[in-house]
Amino acid sequence: MVVPLSQLNAGEQAQVVWIASEPDTARRLTDLGFAPQEPVTCVIKGPDRCMSAYQVRDSVIVLRAANAAEILVKLSS
């Protein structure tokens, strides 16, 4: 099932499928590691869910919910 990255709960893992952002934002997210086929894990959900931390490659990246919603991922089974 493909869902926005923002819907992952802490501890869930998925694989990046596509970035539905403006070209400059998509390029920056890709540079940060959110590239197609890349595994990503939700590490922490912010208390008000407006920001969350995700592990991608060897880094933990904090994203606003609006940016995370533009990253489409396939849930790991």
Short mmCIF file of the N, C-alpha and C atoms (twelve columns), coordinates in Angstrom:
data_MODEL
# 
_entry.id   MODEL 
# 
loop_
_atom_site.group_PDB 
_atom_site.id 
_atom_site.type_symbol 
_atom_site.label_atom_id 
_atom_site.label_alt_id 
_atom_site.label_comp_id 
_atom_site.label_asym_id 
_atom_site.label_seq_id 
_atom_site.Cartn_x 
_atom_site.Cartn_y 
_atom_site.Cartn_z 
_atom_site.pdbx_PDB_model_num 
ATOM 1   N N  . MET A 1  0.845  -1.172 0.000  1 
ATOM 2   C CA . MET A 1  0.000  0.000  0.000  1 
ATOM 3   C C  . MET A 1  0.900  1.247  0.000  1 
ATOM 4   N N  . VAL A 2  0.586  2.211  -0.847 1 
ATOM 5   C CA . VAL A 2  1.345  3.461  -0.940 1 
ATOM 6   C C  . VAL A 2  0.612  4.544  -0.153 1 
ATOM 7   N N  . VAL A 3  1.350  5.193  0.757  1 
ATOM 8   C CA . VAL A 3  0.791  6.234  1.621  1 
ATOM 9   C C  . VAL A 3  1.795  7.381  1.729  1 
ATOM 10  N N  . PRO A 4  1.351  8.555  2.184  1 
ATOM 11  C CA . PRO A 4  2.305  9.634  2.451  1 
ATOM 12  C C  . PRO A 4  3.191  9.256  3.640  1 
ATOM 13  N N  . LEU A 5  4.431  9.653  3.600  1 
ATOM 14  C CA . LEU A 5  5.378  9.391  4.680  1 
ATOM 15  C C  . LEU A 5  4.848  9.903  6.015  1 
ATOM 16  N N  . SER A 6  4.105  10.986 5.996  1 
ATOM 17  C CA . SER A 6  3.574  11.581 7.222  1 
ATOM 18  C C  . SER A 6  2.628  10.641 7.974  1 
ATOM 19  N N  . GLN A 7  2.123  9.585  7.327  1 
ATOM 20  C CA . GLN A 7  1.195  8.663  7.973  1 
ATOM 21  C C  . GLN A 7  1.897  7.542  8.734  1 
ATOM 22  N N  . LEU A 8  3.220  7.419  8.585  1 
ATOM 23  C CA . LEU A 8  3.931  6.394  9.326  1 
ATOM 24  C C  . LEU A 8  3.936  6.728  10.814 1 
ATOM 25  N N  . ASN A 9  3.815  5.706  11.630 1 
ATOM 26  C CA . ASN A 9  3.933  5.857  13.077 1 
ATOM 27  C C  . ASN A 9  5.363  5.528  13.485 1 
ATOM 28  N N  . ALA A 10 5.760  5.964  14.656 1 
ATOM 29  C CA . ALA A 10 7.107  5.692  15.148 1 
ATOM 30  C C  . ALA A 10 7.382  4.189  15.102 1 
ATOM 31  N N  . GLY A 11 8.525  3.832  14.543 1 
ATOM 32  C CA . GLY A 11 8.927  2.439  14.431 1 
ATOM 33  C C  . GLY A 11 8.571  1.778  13.120 1 
ATOM 34  N N  . GLU A 12 7.674  2.379  12.335 1 
ATOM 35  C CA . GLU A 12 7.291  1.778  11.052 1 
ATOM 36  C C  . GLU A 12 8.322  2.091  9.971  1 
ATOM 37  N N  . GLN A 13 8.511  1.120  9.089  1 
ATOM 38  C CA . GLN A 13 9.460  1.267  7.991  1 
ATOM 39  C C  . GLN A 13 8.722  1.181  6.667  1 
ATOM 40  N N  . ALA A 14 9.251  1.906  5.679  1 
ATOM 41  C CA . ALA A 14 8.663  1.902  4.337  1 
ATOM 42  C C  . ALA A 14 9.780  2.144  3.317  1 
ATOM 43  N N  . GLN A 15 9.385  2.122  2.054  1 
ATOM 44  C CA . GLN A 15 10.329 2.374  0.962  1 
ATOM 45  C C  . GLN A 15 9.791  3.532  0.131  1 
ATOM 46  N N  . VAL A 16 10.652 4.493  -0.166 1 
ATOM 47  C CA . VAL A 16 10.252 5.663  -0.946 1 
ATOM 48  C C  . VAL A 16 9.865  5.223  -2.355 1 
ATOM 49  N N  . VAL A 17 8.721  5.745  -2.824 1 
ATOM 50  C CA . VAL A 17 8.230  5.436  -4.163 1 
ATOM 51  C C  . VAL A 17 8.370  6.658  -5.067 1 
ATOM 52  N N  . TRP A 18 7.932  7.815  -4.545 1 
ATOM 53  C CA . TRP A 18 7.875  9.008  -5.397 1 
ATOM 54  C C  . TRP A 18 7.792  10.246 -4.521 1 
ATOM 55  N N  . ILE A 19 8.313  11.369 -5.012 1 
ATOM 56  C CA . ILE A 19 8.213  12.644 -4.304 1 
ATOM 57  C C  . ILE A 19 7.320  13.565 -5.120 1 
ATOM 58  N N  . ALA A 20 6.201  13.955 -4.542 1 
ATOM 59  C CA . ALA A 20 5.207  14.799 -5.224 1 
ATOM 60  C C  . ALA A 20 5.344  16.244 -4.769 1 
ATOM 61  N N  . SER A 21 6.518  16.821 -4.978 1 
ATOM 62  C CA . SER A 21 6.799  18.202 -4.566 1 
ATOM 63  C C  . SER A 21 7.178  19.036 -5.777 1 
ATOM 64  N N  . GLU A 22 7.273  20.335 -5.547 1 
ATOM 65  C CA . GLU A 22 7.833  21.222 -6.570 1 
ATOM 66  C C  . GLU A 22 9.254  20.742 -6.886 1 
ATOM 67  N N  . PRO A 23 9.758  20.967 -8.093 1 
ATOM 68  C CA . PRO A 23 11.068 20.434 -8.478 1 
ATOM 69  C C  . PRO A 23 12.212 20.785 -7.516 1 
ATOM 70  N N  . ASP A 24 12.285 22.013 -7.035 1 
ATOM 71  C CA . ASP A 24 13.375 22.393 -6.125 1 
ATOM 72  C C  . ASP A 24 13.277 21.639 -4.803 1 
ATOM 73  N N  . THR A 25 12.069 21.514 -4.285 1 
ATOM 74  C CA . THR A 25 11.861 20.788 -3.028 1 
ATOM 75  C C  . THR A 25 12.143 19.312 -3.224 1 
ATOM 76  N N  . ALA A 26 11.678 18.743 -4.319 1 
ATOM 77  C CA . ALA A 26 11.914 17.328 -4.610 1 
ATOM 78  C C  . ALA A 26 13.412 17.048 -4.718 1 
ATOM 79  N N  . ARG A 27 14.142 17.946 -5.349 1 
ATOM 80  C CA . ARG A 27 15.592 17.780 -5.496 1 
ATOM 81  C C  . ARG A 27 16.264 17.797 -4.122 1 
ATOM 82  N N  . ARG A 28 15.841 18.722 -3.255 1 
ATOM 83  C CA . ARG A 28 16.431 18.832 -1.915 1 
ATOM 84  C C  . ARG A 28 16.114 17.587 -1.088 1 
ATOM 85  N N  . LEU A 29 14.887 17.110 -1.141 1 
ATOM 86  C CA . LEU A 29 14.519 15.900 -0.411 1 
ATOM 87  C C  . LEU A 29 15.301 14.694 -0.915 1 
ATOM 88  N N  . THR A 30 15.498 14.613 -2.222 1 
ATOM 89  C CA . THR A 30 16.294 13.533 -2.799 1 
ATOM 90  C C  . THR A 30 17.735 13.625 -2.318 1 
ATOM 91  N N  . ASP A 31 18.282 14.833 -2.289 1 
ATOM 92  C CA . ASP A 31 19.648 15.031 -1.794 1 
ATOM 93  C C  . ASP A 31 19.792 14.605 -0.338 1 
ATOM 94  N N  . LEU A 32 18.719 14.762 0.447  1 
ATOM 95  C CA . LEU A 32 18.742 14.359 1.852  1 
ATOM 96  C C  . LEU A 32 18.643 12.845 2.022  1 
ATOM 97  N N  . GLY A 33 18.286 12.140 0.942  1 
ATOM 98  C CA . GLY A 33 18.231 10.685 0.994  1 
ATOM 99  C C  . GLY A 33 16.880 10.079 0.682  1 
ATOM 100 N N  . PHE A 34 15.864 10.904 0.504  1 
ATOM 101 C CA . PHE A 34 14.516 10.397 0.218  1 
ATOM 102 C C  . PHE A 34 14.363 10.115 -1.275 1 
ATOM 103 N N  . ALA A 35 15.185 9.196  -1.760 1 
ATOM 104 C CA . ALA A 35 15.185 8.843  -3.178 1 
ATOM 105 C C  . ALA A 35 14.361 7.574  -3.385 1 
ATOM 106 N N  . PRO A 36 13.779 7.407  -4.577 1 
ATOM 107 C CA . PRO A 36 13.028 6.179  -4.854 1 
ATOM 108 C C  . PRO A 36 13.843 4.928  -4.525 1 
ATOM 109 N N  . GLN A 37 13.168 3.931  -3.974 1 
ATOM 110 C CA . GLN A 37 13.734 2.642  -3.574 1 
ATOM 111 C C  . GLN A 37 14.464 2.692  -2.222 1 
ATOM 112 N N  . GLU A 38 14.638 3.883  -1.661 1 
ATOM 113 C CA . GLU A 38 15.386 4.033  -0.405 1 
ATOM 114 C C  . GLU A 38 14.501 3.670  0.794  1 
ATOM 115 N N  . PRO A 39 14.985 2.816  1.706  1 
ATOM 116 C CA . PRO A 39 14.200 2.522  2.902  1 
ATOM 117 C C  . PRO A 39 14.225 3.705  3.870  1 
ATOM 118 N N  . VAL A 40 13.117 3.914  4.567  1 
ATOM 119 C CA . VAL A 40 13.001 5.006  5.524  1 
ATOM 120 C C  . VAL A 40 12.204 4.499  6.732  1 
ATOM 121 N N  . THR A 41 12.622 4.936  7.921  1 
ATOM 122 C CA . THR A 41 11.947 4.535  9.158  1 
ATOM 123 C C  . THR A 41 11.529 5.777  9.920  1 
ATOM 124 N N  . CYS A 42 10.303 5.788  10.414 1 
ATOM 125 C CA . CYS A 42 9.851  6.877  11.269 1 
ATOM 126 C C  . CYS A 42 10.444 6.631  12.653 1 
ATOM 127 N N  . VAL A 43 11.233 7.579  13.140 1 
ATOM 128 C CA . VAL A 43 11.906 7.436  14.422 1 
ATOM 129 C C  . VAL A 43 11.072 8.056  15.537 1 
ATOM 130 N N  . ILE A 44 10.604 9.286  15.315 1 
ATOM 131 C CA . ILE A 44 9.848  10.016 16.340 1 
ATOM 132 C C  . ILE A 44 8.735  10.806 15.664 1 
ATOM 133 N N  . LYS A 45 7.543  10.754 16.238 1 
ATOM 134 C CA . LYS A 45 6.446  11.625 15.812 1 
ATOM 135 C C  . LYS A 45 6.372  12.765 16.814 1 
ATOM 136 N N  . GLY A 46 6.330  13.999 16.324 1 
ATOM 137 C CA . GLY A 46 6.208  15.145 17.212 1 
ATOM 138 C C  . GLY A 46 4.900  15.086 17.983 1 
ATOM 139 N N  . PRO A 47 4.859  15.722 19.166 1 
ATOM 140 C CA . PRO A 47 3.658  15.647 20.000 1 
ATOM 141 C C  . PRO A 47 2.405  16.168 19.304 1 
ATOM 142 N N  . ASP A 48 2.544  17.167 18.473 1 
ATOM 143 C CA . ASP A 48 1.380  17.690 17.747 1 
ATOM 144 C C  . ASP A 48 1.394  17.235 16.289 1 
ATOM 145 N N  . ARG A 49 2.308  16.307 15.965 1 
ATOM 146 C CA . ARG A 49 2.446  15.721 14.626 1 
ATOM 147 C C  . ARG A 49 2.765  16.730 13.527 1 
ATOM 148 N N  . CYS A 50 3.217  17.941 13.911 1 
ATOM 149 C CA . CYS A 50 3.564  18.896 12.863 1 
ATOM 150 C C  . CYS A 50 4.984  18.668 12.360 1 
ATOM 151 N N  . MET A 51 5.821  17.969 13.140 1 
ATOM 152 C CA . MET A 51 7.166  17.611 12.716 1 
ATOM 153 C C  . MET A 51 7.452  16.194 13.196 1 
ATOM 154 N N  . SER A 52 8.223  15.458 12.382 1 
ATOM 155 C CA . SER A 52 8.604  14.097 12.742 1 
ATOM 156 C C  . SER A 52 10.019 13.838 12.263 1 
ATOM 157 N N  . ALA A 53 10.664 12.846 12.880 1 
ATOM 158 C CA . ALA A 53 12.036 12.483 12.511 1 
ATOM 159 C C  . ALA A 53 12.026 11.133 11.796 1 
ATOM 160 N N  . TYR A 54 12.806 11.059 10.733 1 
ATOM 161 C CA . TYR A 54 12.878 9.848  9.911  1 
ATOM 162 C C  . TYR A 54 14.337 9.464  9.703  1 
ATOM 163 N N  . GLN A 55 14.624 8.163  9.790  1 
ATOM 164 C CA . GLN A 55 15.967 7.691  9.488  1 
ATOM 165 C C  . GLN A 55 15.993 7.258  8.038  1 
ATOM 166 N N  . VAL A 56 16.917 7.843  7.310  1 
ATOM 167 C CA . VAL A 56 17.110 7.492  5.904  1 
ATOM 168 C C  . VAL A 56 18.618 7.468  5.669  1 
ATOM 169 N N  . ARG A 57 19.075 6.413  5.040  1 
ATOM 170 C CA . ARG A 57 20.513 6.147  4.902  1 
ATOM 171 C C  . ARG A 57 21.112 6.133  6.306  1 
ATOM 172 N N  . ASP A 58 22.150 6.883  6.569  1 
ATOM 173 C CA . ASP A 58 22.779 6.891  7.892  1 
ATOM 174 C C  . ASP A 58 22.461 8.152  8.676  1 
ATOM 175 N N  . SER A 59 21.365 8.825  8.331  1 
ATOM 176 C CA . SER A 59 21.024 10.091 8.978  1 
ATOM 177 C C  . SER A 59 19.597 10.060 9.514  1 
ATOM 178 N N  . VAL A 60 19.361 10.899 10.507 1 
ATOM 179 C CA . VAL A 60 18.009 11.141 10.990 1 
ATOM 180 C C  . VAL A 60 17.648 12.557 10.566 1 
ATOM 181 N N  . ILE A 61 16.558 12.682 9.801  1 
ATOM 182 C CA . ILE A 61 16.123 13.955 9.230  1 
ATOM 183 C C  . ILE A 61 14.765 14.314 9.822  1 
ATOM 184 N N  . VAL A 62 14.626 15.565 10.268 1 
ATOM 185 C CA . VAL A 62 13.344 16.044 10.776 1 
ATOM 186 C C  . VAL A 62 12.647 16.801 9.648  1 
ATOM 187 N N  . LEU A 63 11.376 16.441 9.405  1 
ATOM 188 C CA . LEU A 63 10.584 17.082 8.356  1 
ATOM 189 C C  . LEU A 63 9.286  17.635 8.917  1 
ATOM 190 N N  . ARG A 64 8.831  18.726 8.334  1 
ATOM 191 C CA . ARG A 64 7.487  19.224 8.631  1 
ATOM 192 C C  . ARG A 64 6.484  18.233 8.042  1 
ATOM 193 N N  . ALA A 65 5.317  18.171 8.641  1 
ATOM 194 C CA . ALA A 65 4.277  17.253 8.155  1 
ATOM 195 C C  . ALA A 65 3.929  17.535 6.697  1 
ATOM 196 N N  . ALA A 66 3.929  18.815 6.304  1 
ATOM 197 C CA . ALA A 66 3.596  19.168 4.917  1 
ATOM 198 C C  . ALA A 66 4.606  18.577 3.935  1 
ATOM 199 N N  . ASN A 67 5.894  18.596 4.295  1 
ATOM 200 C CA . ASN A 67 6.908  18.017 3.412  1 
ATOM 201 C C  . ASN A 67 6.837  16.492 3.424  1 
ATOM 202 N N  . ALA A 68 6.611  15.911 4.597  1 
ATOM 203 C CA . ALA A 68 6.518  14.457 4.688  1 
ATOM 204 C C  . ALA A 68 5.308  13.932 3.914  1 
ATOM 205 N N  . ALA A 69 4.263  14.729 3.831  1 
ATOM 206 C CA . ALA A 69 3.059  14.324 3.095  1 
ATOM 207 C C  . ALA A 69 3.307  14.264 1.587  1 
ATOM 208 N N  . GLU A 70 4.345  14.932 1.121  1 
ATOM 209 C CA . GLU A 70 4.670  14.938 -0.322 1 
ATOM 210 C C  . GLU A 70 5.564  13.773 -0.724 1 
ATOM 211 N N  . ILE A 71 6.031  12.994 0.252  1 
ATOM 212 C CA . ILE A 71 6.871  11.829 -0.023 1 
ATOM 213 C C  . ILE A 71 5.972  10.592 0.073  1 
ATOM 214 N N  . LEU A 72 5.794  9.923  -1.032 1 
ATOM 215 C CA . LEU A 72 4.936  8.730  -1.065 1 
ATOM 216 C C  . LEU A 72 5.806  7.497  -0.851 1 
ATOM 217 N N  . VAL A 73 5.350  6.633  0.049  1 
ATOM 218 C CA . VAL A 73 6.127  5.449  0.412  1 
ATOM 219 C C  . VAL A 73 5.275  4.187  0.347  1 
ATOM 220 N N  . LYS A 74 5.942  3.074  0.148  1 
ATOM 221 C CA . LYS A 74 5.273  1.766  0.161  1 
ATOM 222 C C  . LYS A 74 5.600  1.123  1.500  1 
ATOM 223 N N  . LEU A 75 4.552  0.758  2.246  1 
ATOM 224 C CA . LEU A 75 4.746  0.149  3.569  1 
ATOM 225 C C  . LEU A 75 5.434  -1.191 3.451  1 
ATOM 226 N N  . SER A 76 6.360  -1.445 4.376  1 
ATOM 227 C CA . SER A 76 7.039  -2.744 4.426  1 
ATOM 228 C C  . SER A 76 6.109  -3.747 5.079  1 
ATOM 229 N N  . SER A 77 6.184  -4.984 4.610  1 
ATOM 230 C CA . SER A 77 5.298  -5.986 5.211  1 
ATOM 231 C C  . SER A 77 5.994  -6.740 6.309  1 
# 
